[in-house]
PDB file of N, CA, C and O and ligand atoms in Angstrom:
ATOM      1  N   MET A  26      -6.794   1.492   0.368  1.00  0.00           N
ATOM      2  CA  MET A  26      -6.949   2.249  -0.857  1.00  0.00           C
ATOM      3  C   MET A  26      -8.356   2.802  -0.959  1.00  0.00           C
ATOM      4  O   MET A  26      -8.538   3.990  -1.238  1.00  0.00           O
ATOM      5  N   GLU A  27      -9.350   1.978  -0.701  1.00  0.00           N
ATOM      6  CA  GLU A  27     -10.744   2.442  -0.779  1.00  0.00           C
ATOM      7  C   GLU A  27     -10.986   3.585   0.205  1.00  0.00           C
ATOM      8  O   GLU A  27     -11.629   4.574  -0.133  1.00  0.00           O
ATOM      9  N   GLY A  28     -10.468   3.463   1.397  1.00  0.00           N
ATOM     10  CA  GLY A  28     -10.644   4.512   2.390  1.00  0.00           C
ATOM     11  C   GLY A  28     -10.004   5.818   1.944  1.00  0.00           C
ATOM     12  O   GLY A  28     -10.581   6.894   2.142  1.00  0.00           O
ATOM     13  N   ALA A  29      -8.838   5.740   1.344  1.00  0.00           N
ATOM     14  CA  ALA A  29      -8.160   6.940   0.864  1.00  0.00           C
ATOM     15  C   ALA A  29      -8.947   7.589  -0.272  1.00  0.00           C
ATOM     16  O   ALA A  29      -9.176   8.799  -0.276  1.00  0.00           O
ATOM     17  N   VAL A  30      -9.377   6.788  -1.216  1.00  0.00           N
ATOM     18  CA  VAL A  30     -10.107   7.323  -2.367  1.00  0.00           C
ATOM     19  C   VAL A  30     -11.439   7.937  -1.933  1.00  0.00           C
ATOM     20  O   VAL A  30     -11.796   9.044  -2.340  1.00  0.00           O
ATOM     21  N   GLN A  31     -12.152   7.245  -1.068  1.00  0.00           N
ATOM     22  CA  GLN A  31     -13.471   7.734  -0.651  1.00  0.00           C
ATOM     23  C   GLN A  31     -13.390   8.977   0.232  1.00  0.00           C
ATOM     24  O   GLN A  31     -14.367   9.706   0.364  1.00  0.00           O
ATOM     25  N   ASN A  32     -12.214   9.215   0.805  1.00  0.00           N
ATOM     26  CA  ASN A  32     -12.041  10.383   1.670  1.00  0.00           C
ATOM     27  C   ASN A  32     -11.117  11.432   1.058  1.00  0.00           C
ATOM     28  O   ASN A  32     -10.602  12.301   1.771  1.00  0.00           O
ATOM     29  N   ASP A  33     -10.918  11.340  -0.257  1.00  0.00           N
ATOM     30  CA  ASP A  33     -10.136  12.332  -0.997  1.00  0.00           C
ATOM     31  C   ASP A  33      -8.746  12.560  -0.412  1.00  0.00           C
ATOM     32  O   ASP A  33      -8.269  13.694  -0.336  1.00  0.00           O
ATOM     33  N   ILE A  34      -8.106  11.474   0.016  1.00  0.00           N
ATOM     34  CA  ILE A  34      -6.735  11.574   0.508  1.00  0.00           C
ATOM     35  C   ILE A  34      -5.815  11.687  -0.707  1.00  0.00           C
ATOM     36  O   ILE A  34      -5.804  10.792  -1.560  1.00  0.00           O
ATOM     37  N   PRO A  35      -5.065  12.766  -0.808  1.00  0.00           N
ATOM     38  CA  PRO A  35      -4.192  12.918  -1.977  1.00  0.00           C
ATOM     39  C   PRO A  35      -3.036  11.921  -1.947  1.00  0.00           C
ATOM     40  O   PRO A  35      -2.566  11.530  -0.882  1.00  0.00           O
ATOM     41  N   GLY A  36      -2.595  11.512  -3.129  1.00  0.00           N
ATOM     42  CA  GLY A  36      -1.428  10.649  -3.236  1.00  0.00           C
ATOM     43  C   GLY A  36      -1.752   9.198  -3.489  1.00  0.00           C
ATOM     44  O   GLY A  36      -0.866   8.395  -3.742  1.00  0.00           O
ATOM     45  N   ILE A  37      -3.005   8.830  -3.409  1.00  0.00           N
ATOM     46  CA  ILE A  37      -3.430   7.472  -3.750  1.00  0.00           C
ATOM     47  C   ILE A  37      -4.296   7.591  -5.003  1.00  0.00           C
ATOM     48  O   ILE A  37      -5.462   7.972  -4.922  1.00  0.00           O
ATOM     49  N   ASP A  38      -3.690   7.303  -6.142  1.00  0.00           N
ATOM     50  CA  ASP A  38      -4.414   7.482  -7.408  1.00  0.00           C
ATOM     51  C   ASP A  38      -5.348   6.302  -7.691  1.00  0.00           C
ATOM     52  O   ASP A  38      -6.456   6.489  -8.161  1.00  0.00           O
ATOM     53  N   ALA A  39      -4.866   5.086  -7.448  1.00  0.00           N
ATOM     54  CA  ALA A  39      -5.671   3.870  -7.625  1.00  0.00           C
ATOM     55  C   ALA A  39      -6.310   3.801  -9.007  1.00  0.00           C
ATOM     56  O   ALA A  39      -7.500   3.558  -9.148  1.00  0.00           O
ATOM     57  N   ASP A  40      -5.481   3.982 -10.020  1.00  0.00           N
ATOM     58  CA  ASP A  40      -5.980   4.042 -11.399  1.00  0.00           C
ATOM     59  C   ASP A  40      -6.718   2.782 -11.842  1.00  0.00           C
ATOM     60  O   ASP A  40      -7.612   2.858 -12.673  1.00  0.00           O
ATOM     61  N   CYS A  41      -6.357   1.628 -11.307  1.00  0.00           N
ATOM     62  CA  CYS A  41      -7.006   0.385 -11.769  1.00  0.00           C
ATOM     63  C   CYS A  41      -8.169  -0.020 -10.865  1.00  0.00           C
ATOM     64  O   CYS A  41      -8.789  -1.062 -11.089  1.00  0.00           O
ATOM     65  N   GLY A  42      -8.449   0.778  -9.869  1.00  0.00           N
ATOM     66  CA  GLY A  42      -9.598   0.494  -9.006  1.00  0.00           C
ATOM     67  C   GLY A  42      -9.417  -0.694  -8.092  1.00  0.00           C
ATOM     68  O   GLY A  42     -10.389  -1.273  -7.621  1.00  0.00           O
ATOM     69  N   GLY A  43      -8.197  -1.059  -7.834  1.00  0.00           N
ATOM     70  CA  GLY A  43      -7.933  -2.151  -6.902  1.00  0.00           C
ATOM     71  C   GLY A  43      -7.649  -3.484  -7.562  1.00  0.00           C
ATOM     72  O   GLY A  43      -7.613  -4.509  -6.895  1.00  0.00           O
ATOM     73  N   GLY A  44      -7.418  -3.463  -8.849  1.00  0.00           N
ATOM     74  CA  GLY A  44      -7.193  -4.699  -9.595  1.00  0.00           C
ATOM     75  C   GLY A  44      -5.762  -5.190  -9.597  1.00  0.00           C
ATOM     76  O   GLY A  44      -5.431  -6.143 -10.287  1.00  0.00           O
ATOM     77  N   MET A  45      -4.888  -4.554  -8.802  1.00  0.00           N
ATOM     78  CA  MET A  45      -3.467  -4.906  -8.732  1.00  0.00           C
ATOM     79  C   MET A  45      -2.831  -4.859 -10.115  1.00  0.00           C
ATOM     80  O   MET A  45      -2.059  -5.730 -10.506  1.00  0.00           O
ATOM     81  N   ALA A  46      -3.172  -3.802 -10.843  1.00  0.00           N
ATOM     82  CA  ALA A  46      -2.668  -3.686 -12.208  1.00  0.00           C
ATOM     83  C   ALA A  46      -2.057  -2.320 -12.503  1.00  0.00           C
ATOM     84  O   ALA A  46      -1.810  -2.002 -13.666  1.00  0.00           O
ATOM     85  N   CYS A  47      -1.801  -1.489 -11.459  1.00  0.00           N
ATOM     86  CA  CYS A  47      -1.287  -0.150 -11.783  1.00  0.00           C
ATOM     87  C   CYS A  47      -0.175   0.333 -10.843  1.00  0.00           C
ATOM     88  O   CYS A  47       0.627   1.150 -11.233  1.00  0.00           O
ATOM     89  N   ALA A  48      -0.162  -0.087  -9.612  1.00  0.00           N
ATOM     90  CA  ALA A  48       0.817   0.351  -8.602  1.00  0.00           C
ATOM     91  C   ALA A  48       0.682   1.823  -8.230  1.00  0.00           C
ATOM     92  O   ALA A  48       1.606   2.391  -7.650  1.00  0.00           O
ATOM     93  N   THR A  49      -0.444   2.452  -8.531  1.00  0.00           N
ATOM     94  CA  THR A  49      -0.618   3.859  -8.154  1.00  0.00           C
ATOM     95  C   THR A  49      -1.313   3.999  -6.800  1.00  0.00           C
ATOM     96  O   THR A  49      -1.776   5.082  -6.442  1.00  0.00           O
ATOM     97  N   CYS A  50      -1.342   2.914  -6.062  1.00  0.00           N
ATOM     98  CA  CYS A  50      -1.855   2.946  -4.682  1.00  0.00           C
ATOM     99  C   CYS A  50      -0.731   2.571  -3.717  1.00  0.00           C
ATOM    100  O   CYS A  50      -0.969   2.199  -2.585  1.00  0.00           O
ATOM    101  N   HIS A  51       0.501   2.723  -4.196  1.00  0.00           N
ATOM    102  CA  HIS A  51       1.696   2.339  -3.442  1.00  0.00           C
ATOM    103  C   HIS A  51       1.807   3.128  -2.128  1.00  0.00           C
ATOM    104  O   HIS A  51       1.630   4.345  -2.118  1.00  0.00           O
ATOM    105  N   VAL A  52       2.100   2.408  -1.065  1.00  0.00           N
ATOM    106  CA  VAL A  52       2.351   3.048   0.235  1.00  0.00           C
ATOM    107  C   VAL A  52       3.549   2.377   0.900  1.00  0.00           C
ATOM    108  O   VAL A  52       3.924   1.254   0.563  1.00  0.00           O
ATOM    109  N   TYR A  53       4.133   3.101   1.838  1.00  0.00           N
ATOM    110  CA  TYR A  53       5.166   2.555   2.706  1.00  0.00           C
ATOM    111  C   TYR A  53       4.529   2.295   4.061  1.00  0.00           C
ATOM    112  O   TYR A  53       4.041   3.220   4.710  1.00  0.00           O
ATOM    113  N   VAL A  54       4.518   1.038   4.457  1.00  0.00           N
ATOM    114  CA  VAL A  54       3.924   0.670   5.739  1.00  0.00           C
ATOM    115  C   VAL A  54       4.949   0.900   6.836  1.00  0.00           C
ATOM    116  O   VAL A  54       6.106   0.483   6.714  1.00  0.00           O
ATOM    117  N   LYS A  55       4.540   1.590   7.877  1.00  0.00           N
ATOM    118  CA  LYS A  55       5.449   1.844   8.995  1.00  0.00           C
ATOM    119  C   LYS A  55       5.992   0.517   9.515  1.00  0.00           C
ATOM    120  O   LYS A  55       5.241  -0.447   9.646  1.00  0.00           O
ATOM    121  N   GLU A  56       7.295   0.495   9.770  1.00  0.00           N
ATOM    122  CA  GLU A  56       8.001  -0.762  10.049  1.00  0.00           C
ATOM    123  C   GLU A  56       7.319  -1.633  11.104  1.00  0.00           C
ATOM    124  O   GLU A  56       7.205  -2.845  10.931  1.00  0.00           O
ATOM    125  N   ASP A  57       6.870  -1.049  12.199  1.00  0.00           N
ATOM    126  CA  ASP A  57       6.308  -1.877  13.259  1.00  0.00           C
ATOM    127  C   ASP A  57       4.938  -2.449  12.888  1.00  0.00           C
ATOM    128  O   ASP A  57       4.406  -3.304  13.605  1.00  0.00           O
ATOM    129  N   TRP A  58       4.385  -2.034  11.775  1.00  0.00           N
ATOM    130  CA  TRP A  58       3.112  -2.574  11.301  1.00  0.00           C
ATOM    131  C   TRP A  58       3.291  -3.615  10.196  1.00  0.00           C
ATOM    132  O   TRP A  58       2.383  -4.385   9.904  1.00  0.00           O
ATOM    133  N   PHE A  59       4.467  -3.615   9.570  1.00  0.00           N
ATOM    134  CA  PHE A  59       4.632  -4.389   8.341  1.00  0.00           C
ATOM    135  C   PHE A  59       4.323  -5.873   8.529  1.00  0.00           C
ATOM    136  O   PHE A  59       3.697  -6.489   7.677  1.00  0.00           O
ATOM    137  N   ASN A  60       4.744  -6.455   9.627  1.00  0.00           N
ATOM    138  CA  ASN A  60       4.512  -7.887   9.846  1.00  0.00           C
ATOM    139  C   ASN A  60       3.154  -8.194  10.468  1.00  0.00           C
ATOM    140  O   ASN A  60       2.822  -9.354  10.695  1.00  0.00           O
ATOM    141  N   LYS A  61       2.368  -7.167  10.734  1.00  0.00           N
ATOM    142  CA  LYS A  61       1.039  -7.370  11.312  1.00  0.00           C
ATOM    143  C   LYS A  61      -0.061  -7.404  10.260  1.00  0.00           C
ATOM    144  O   LYS A  61      -1.182  -7.813  10.548  1.00  0.00           O
ATOM    145  N   ILE A  62       0.260  -6.942   9.072  1.00  0.00           N
ATOM    146  CA  ILE A  62      -0.758  -6.939   8.015  1.00  0.00           C
ATOM    147  C   ILE A  62      -0.646  -8.240   7.212  1.00  0.00           C
ATOM    148  O   ILE A  62       0.390  -8.905   7.247  1.00  0.00           O
ATOM    149  N   PRO A  63      -1.713  -8.628   6.522  1.00  0.00           N
ATOM    150  CA  PRO A  63      -1.659  -9.861   5.735  1.00  0.00           C
ATOM    151  C   PRO A  63      -0.510  -9.845   4.728  1.00  0.00           C
ATOM    152  O   PRO A  63      -0.147  -8.785   4.212  1.00  0.00           O
ATOM    153  N   LYS A  64       0.059 -11.014   4.484  1.00  0.00           N
ATOM    154  CA  LYS A  64       1.189 -11.146   3.564  1.00  0.00           C
ATOM    155  C   LYS A  64       0.762 -10.835   2.131  1.00  0.00           C
ATOM    156  O   LYS A  64      -0.412 -10.898   1.783  1.00  0.00           O
ATOM    157  N   LYS A  65       1.752 -10.568   1.306  1.00  0.00           N
ATOM    158  CA  LYS A  65       1.496 -10.261  -0.100  1.00  0.00           C
ATOM    159  C   LYS A  65       1.008 -11.501  -0.840  1.00  0.00           C
ATOM    160  O   LYS A  65       1.474 -12.601  -0.583  1.00  0.00           O
ATOM    161  N   GLU A  66       0.102 -11.286  -1.745  1.00  0.00           N
ATOM    162  CA  GLU A  66      -0.348 -12.342  -2.657  1.00  0.00           C
ATOM    163  C   GLU A  66       0.615 -12.398  -3.845  1.00  0.00           C
ATOM    164  O   GLU A  66       1.377 -11.460  -4.093  1.00  0.00           O
ATOM    165  N   ASP A  67       0.554 -13.494  -4.585  1.00  0.00           N
ATOM    166  CA  ASP A  67       1.354 -13.606  -5.803  1.00  0.00           C
ATOM    167  C   ASP A  67       1.073 -12.413  -6.705  1.00  0.00           C
ATOM    168  O   ASP A  67      -0.071 -12.020  -6.889  1.00  0.00           O
ATOM    169  N   GLY A  68       2.111 -11.873  -7.253  1.00  0.00           N
ATOM    170  CA  GLY A  68       1.964 -10.785  -8.214  1.00  0.00           C
ATOM    171  C   GLY A  68       2.144  -9.406  -7.613  1.00  0.00           C
ATOM    172  O   GLY A  68       2.439  -8.461  -8.346  1.00  0.00           O
ATOM    173  N   GLU A  69       1.994  -9.262  -6.307  1.00  0.00           N
ATOM    174  CA  GLU A  69       2.128  -7.920  -5.730  1.00  0.00           C
ATOM    175  C   GLU A  69       3.564  -7.410  -5.850  1.00  0.00           C
ATOM    176  O   GLU A  69       3.777  -6.243  -6.190  1.00  0.00           O
ATOM    177  N   ASP A  70       4.536  -8.268  -5.591  1.00  0.00           N
ATOM    178  CA  ASP A  70       5.932  -7.825  -5.720  1.00  0.00           C
ATOM    179  C   ASP A  70       6.246  -7.414  -7.156  1.00  0.00           C
ATOM    180  O   ASP A  70       6.961  -6.436  -7.386  1.00  0.00           O
ATOM    181  N   ASP A  71       5.721  -8.159  -8.117  1.00  0.00           N
ATOM    182  CA  ASP A  71       5.958  -7.803  -9.523  1.00  0.00           C
ATOM    183  C   ASP A  71       5.405  -6.413  -9.822  1.00  0.00           C
ATOM    184  O   ASP A  71       6.034  -5.617 -10.511  1.00  0.00           O
ATOM    185  N   MET A  72       4.228  -6.127  -9.292  1.00  0.00           N
ATOM    186  CA  MET A  72       3.640  -4.813  -9.528  1.00  0.00           C
ATOM    187  C   MET A  72       4.394  -3.731  -8.765  1.00  0.00           C
ATOM    188  O   MET A  72       4.591  -2.623  -9.264  1.00  0.00           O
ATOM    189  N   LEU A  73       4.863  -4.054  -7.568  1.00  0.00           N
ATOM    190  CA  LEU A  73       5.632  -3.067  -6.787  1.00  0.00           C
ATOM    191  C   LEU A  73       6.943  -2.714  -7.480  1.00  0.00           C
ATOM    192  O   LEU A  73       7.450  -1.603  -7.306  1.00  0.00           O
ATOM    193  N   ASP A  74       7.480  -3.645  -8.270  1.00  0.00           N
ATOM    194  CA  ASP A  74       8.695  -3.331  -9.030  1.00  0.00           C
ATOM    195  C   ASP A  74       8.449  -2.172  -9.993  1.00  0.00           C
ATOM    196  O   ASP A  74       9.384  -1.495 -10.407  1.00  0.00           O
ATOM    197  N   MET A  75       7.211  -1.946 -10.362  1.00  0.00           N
ATOM    198  CA  MET A  75       6.867  -0.860 -11.281  1.00  0.00           C
ATOM    199  C   MET A  75       6.481   0.419 -10.538  1.00  0.00           C
ATOM    200  O   MET A  75       6.223   1.450 -11.155  1.00  0.00           O
ATOM    201  N   ALA A  76       6.427   0.358  -9.214  1.00  0.00           N
ATOM    202  CA  ALA A  76       6.052   1.522  -8.415  1.00  0.00           C
ATOM    203  C   ALA A  76       7.217   2.504  -8.337  1.00  0.00           C
ATOM    204  O   ALA A  76       8.373   2.153  -8.583  1.00  0.00           O
ATOM    205  N   PHE A  77       6.916   3.737  -7.941  1.00  0.00           N
ATOM    206  CA  PHE A  77       7.948   4.752  -7.773  1.00  0.00           C
ATOM    207  C   PHE A  77       8.716   4.480  -6.483  1.00  0.00           C
ATOM    208  O   PHE A  77       8.124   4.415  -5.404  1.00  0.00           O
ATOM    209  N   GLU A  78      10.014   4.287  -6.601  1.00  0.00           N
ATOM    210  CA  GLU A  78      10.922   4.080  -5.475  1.00  0.00           C
ATOM    211  C   GLU A  78      10.403   3.070  -4.441  1.00  0.00           C
ATOM    212  O   GLU A  78      10.185   3.412  -3.267  1.00  0.00           O
ATOM    213  N   PRO A  79      10.197   1.823  -4.858  1.00  0.00           N
ATOM    214  CA  PRO A  79       9.756   0.808  -3.897  1.00  0.00           C
ATOM    215  C   PRO A  79      10.839   0.525  -2.854  1.00  0.00           C
ATOM    216  O   PRO A  79      12.034   0.634  -3.144  1.00  0.00           O
ATOM    217  N   LYS A  80      10.391   0.200  -1.662  1.00  0.00           N
ATOM    218  CA  LYS A  80      11.288  -0.141  -0.556  1.00  0.00           C
ATOM    219  C   LYS A  80      10.836  -1.468   0.041  1.00  0.00           C
ATOM    220  O   LYS A  80       9.799  -2.014  -0.344  1.00  0.00           O
ATOM    221  N   THR A  81      11.599  -1.965   1.011  1.00  0.00           N
ATOM    222  CA  THR A  81      11.256  -3.258   1.607  1.00  0.00           C
ATOM    223  C   THR A  81       9.910  -3.216   2.324  1.00  0.00           C
ATOM    224  O   THR A  81       9.275  -4.251   2.506  1.00  0.00           O
ATOM    225  N   ASN A  82       9.470  -2.043   2.738  1.00  0.00           N
ATOM    226  CA  ASN A  82       8.177  -1.932   3.429  1.00  0.00           C
ATOM    227  C   ASN A  82       7.062  -1.433   2.510  1.00  0.00           C
ATOM    228  O   ASN A  82       6.038  -0.953   2.972  1.00  0.00           O
ATOM    229  N   SER A  83       7.275  -1.557   1.210  1.00  0.00           N
ATOM    230  CA  SER A  83       6.249  -1.133   0.249  1.00  0.00           C
ATOM    231  C   SER A  83       5.117  -2.140   0.170  1.00  0.00           C
ATOM    232  O   SER A  83       5.342  -3.358   0.243  1.00  0.00           O
ATOM    233  N   ARG A  84       3.922  -1.632   0.016  1.00  0.00           N
ATOM    234  CA  ARG A  84       2.741  -2.458  -0.271  1.00  0.00           C
ATOM    235  C   ARG A  84       1.828  -1.702  -1.231  1.00  0.00           C
ATOM    236  O   ARG A  84       1.872  -0.480  -1.323  1.00  0.00           O
ATOM    237  N   LEU A  85       1.008  -2.462  -1.907  1.00  0.00           N
ATOM    238  CA  LEU A  85      -0.087  -1.868  -2.664  1.00  0.00           C
ATOM    239  C   LEU A  85      -1.249  -1.737  -1.697  1.00  0.00           C
ATOM    240  O   LEU A  85      -1.736  -2.738  -1.158  1.00  0.00           O
ATOM    241  N   SER A  86      -1.689  -0.524  -1.464  1.00  0.00           N
ATOM    242  CA  SER A  86      -2.730  -0.341  -0.442  1.00  0.00           C
ATOM    243  C   SER A  86      -4.035  -1.028  -0.832  1.00  0.00           C
ATOM    244  O   SER A  86      -4.823  -1.371   0.045  1.00  0.00           O
ATOM    245  N   CYS A  87      -4.240  -1.282  -2.108  1.00  0.00           N
ATOM    246  CA  CYS A  87      -5.479  -1.975  -2.504  1.00  0.00           C
ATOM    247  C   CYS A  87      -5.481  -3.427  -2.063  1.00  0.00           C
ATOM    248  O   CYS A  87      -6.530  -4.080  -2.074  1.00  0.00           O
ATOM    249  N   GLN A  88      -4.339  -3.933  -1.653  1.00  0.00           N
ATOM    250  CA  GLN A  88      -4.252  -5.322  -1.230  1.00  0.00           C
ATOM    251  C   GLN A  88      -4.272  -5.466   0.287  1.00  0.00           C
ATOM    252  O   GLN A  88      -4.161  -6.567   0.817  1.00  0.00           O
ATOM    253  N   ILE A  89      -4.383  -4.367   0.998  1.00  0.00           N
ATOM    254  CA  ILE A  89      -4.451  -4.401   2.456  1.00  0.00           C
ATOM    255  C   ILE A  89      -5.916  -4.312   2.860  1.00  0.00           C
ATOM    256  O   ILE A  89      -6.556  -3.276   2.694  1.00  0.00           O
ATOM    257  N   ILE A  90      -6.431  -5.417   3.349  1.00  0.00           N
ATOM    258  CA  ILE A  90      -7.835  -5.464   3.757  1.00  0.00           C
ATOM    259  C   ILE A  90      -7.952  -4.931   5.185  1.00  0.00           C
ATOM    260  O   ILE A  90      -7.305  -5.432   6.108  1.00  0.00           O
ATOM    261  N   VAL A  91      -8.766  -3.921   5.333  1.00  0.00           N
ATOM    262  CA  VAL A  91      -8.926  -3.278   6.635  1.00  0.00           C
ATOM    263  C   VAL A  91      -9.726  -4.188   7.567  1.00  0.00           C
ATOM    264  O   VAL A  91     -10.734  -4.767   7.174  1.00  0.00           O
ATOM    265  N   SER A  92      -9.248  -4.294   8.798  1.00  0.00           N
ATOM    266  CA  SER A  92      -9.957  -5.062   9.829  1.00  0.00           C
ATOM    267  C   SER A  92      -9.613  -4.459  11.186  1.00  0.00           C
ATOM    268  O   SER A  92      -8.707  -3.614  11.283  1.00  0.00           O
ATOM    269  N   ASP A  93     -10.305  -4.909  12.198  1.00  0.00           N
ATOM    270  CA  ASP A  93     -10.005  -4.416  13.541  1.00  0.00           C
ATOM    271  C   ASP A  93      -8.559  -4.737  13.943  1.00  0.00           C
ATOM    272  O   ASP A  93      -7.962  -4.019  14.734  1.00  0.00           O
ATOM    273  N   ASP A  94      -8.015  -5.811  13.388  1.00  0.00           N
ATOM    274  CA  ASP A  94      -6.651  -6.220  13.732  1.00  0.00           C
ATOM    275  C   ASP A  94      -5.603  -5.180  13.341  1.00  0.00           C
ATOM    276  O   ASP A  94      -4.498  -5.178  13.896  1.00  0.00           O
ATOM    277  N   ILE A  95      -5.919  -4.368  12.371  1.00  0.00           N
ATOM    278  CA  ILE A  95      -4.931  -3.373  11.941  1.00  0.00           C
ATOM    279  C   ILE A  95      -5.419  -1.950  12.230  1.00  0.00           C
ATOM    280  O   ILE A  95      -4.988  -0.999  11.584  1.00  0.00           O
ATOM    281  N   ASP A  96      -6.292  -1.832  13.197  1.00  0.00           N
ATOM    282  CA  ASP A  96      -6.739  -0.509  13.627  1.00  0.00           C
ATOM    283  C   ASP A  96      -5.527   0.292  14.080  1.00  0.00           C
ATOM    284  O   ASP A  96      -4.755  -0.173  14.919  1.00  0.00           O
ATOM    285  N   GLY A  97      -5.337   1.463  13.512  1.00  0.00           N
ATOM    286  CA  GLY A  97      -4.192   2.296  13.843  1.00  0.00           C
ATOM    287  C   GLY A  97      -3.038   2.168  12.867  1.00  0.00           C
ATOM    288  O   GLY A  97      -1.990   2.799  13.052  1.00  0.00           O
ATOM    289  N   LEU A  98      -3.222   1.361  11.819  1.00  0.00           N
ATOM    290  CA  LEU A  98      -2.170   1.168  10.815  1.00  0.00           C
ATOM    291  C   LEU A  98      -1.664   2.518  10.296  1.00  0.00           C
ATOM    292  O   LEU A  98      -2.462   3.405   9.985  1.00  0.00           O
ATOM    293  N   GLU A  99      -0.350   2.647  10.224  1.00  0.00           N
ATOM    294  CA  GLU A  99       0.255   3.875   9.716  1.00  0.00           C
ATOM    295  C   GLU A  99       1.026   3.584   8.446  1.00  0.00           C
ATOM    296  O   GLU A  99       1.806   2.626   8.386  1.00  0.00           O
ATOM    297  N   VAL A 100       0.793   4.394   7.433  1.00  0.00           N
ATOM    298  CA  VAL A 100       1.512   4.283   6.167  1.00  0.00           C
ATOM    299  C   VAL A 100       1.944   5.681   5.736  1.00  0.00           C
ATOM    300  O   VAL A 100       1.354   6.679   6.142  1.00  0.00           O
ATOM    301  N   ASN A 101       2.971   5.729   4.917  1.00  0.00           N
ATOM    302  CA  ASN A 101       3.378   6.962   4.258  1.00  0.00           C
ATOM    303  C   ASN A 101       3.188   6.774   2.767  1.00  0.00           C
ATOM    304  O   ASN A 101       3.229   5.649   2.256  1.00  0.00           O
ATOM    305  N   ILE A 102       2.998   7.871   2.099  1.00  0.00           N
ATOM    306  CA  ILE A 102       2.764   7.844   0.659  1.00  0.00           C
ATOM    307  C   ILE A 102       4.035   8.336  -0.040  1.00  0.00           C
ATOM    308  O   ILE A 102       4.647   9.297   0.402  1.00  0.00           O
ATOM    309  N   PRO A 103       4.442   7.670  -1.122  1.00  0.00           N
ATOM    310  CA  PRO A 103       5.632   8.131  -1.838  1.00  0.00           C
ATOM    311  C   PRO A 103       5.417   9.539  -2.392  1.00  0.00           C
ATOM    312  O   PRO A 103       4.292  10.008  -2.515  1.00  0.00           O
ATOM    313  N   SER A 104       6.521  10.192  -2.746  1.00  0.00           N
ATOM    314  CA  SER A 104       6.420  11.570  -3.233  1.00  0.00           C
ATOM    315  C   SER A 104       5.643  11.672  -4.539  1.00  0.00           C
ATOM    316  O   SER A 104       5.133  12.733  -4.887  1.00  0.00           O
ATOM    317  N   LYS A 105       5.566  10.555  -5.260  1.00  0.00           N
ATOM    318  CA  LYS A 105       4.689  10.496  -6.430  1.00  0.00           C
ATOM    319  C   LYS A 105       4.358   9.037  -6.691  1.00  0.00           C
ATOM    320  O   LYS A 105       5.002   8.136  -6.166  1.00  0.00           O
ATOM    321  N   GLN A 106       3.338   8.802  -7.487  1.00  0.00           N
ATOM    322  CA  GLN A 106       2.971   7.442  -7.864  1.00  0.00           C
ATOM    323  C   GLN A 106       3.544   7.142  -9.252  1.00  0.00           C
ATOM    324  O   GLN A 106       3.936   8.062  -9.970  1.00  0.00           O
ATOM    325  N   ALA A 107       3.635   5.886  -9.585  1.00  0.00           N
ATOM    326  CA  ALA A 107       4.217   5.483 -10.872  1.00  0.00           C
ATOM    327  C   ALA A 107       3.465   6.108 -12.023  1.00  0.00           C
ATOM    328  O   ALA A 107       2.303   6.399 -11.942  1.00  0.00           O
TER     329      ALA A 107
HETATM  330  S1  LIG B 216      -5.244   0.340  -7.237  1.00  0.00           S
HETATM  331 FE1  LIG B 216      -4.094  -0.385  -8.897  1.00  0.00          FE
HETATM  332  S2  LIG B 216      -2.658  -1.685  -7.991  1.00  0.00           S
HETATM  333 FE2  LIG B 216      -3.776  -0.932  -6.319  1.00  0.00          FE
END
């Protein structure tokens, strides 16, 4: 989320600034990456329920901590945010 916001990537609104309180940083993680990123913390699924068209590969991008382990991570952005 921080990378998207700092680089003016459209489609990541991040209204709460990463506080897991808005779901406007919703992304779809490409299937082959989904199990390679850190698991969801408590509360993320509840917030994703409020996201626009959540799917099984949905994540809040503010909860994905960037590291060398996920270099090359691919995500898609929903057609709109909640
Ligand atoms: S920025 Fe608000 S939930 Fe991620």
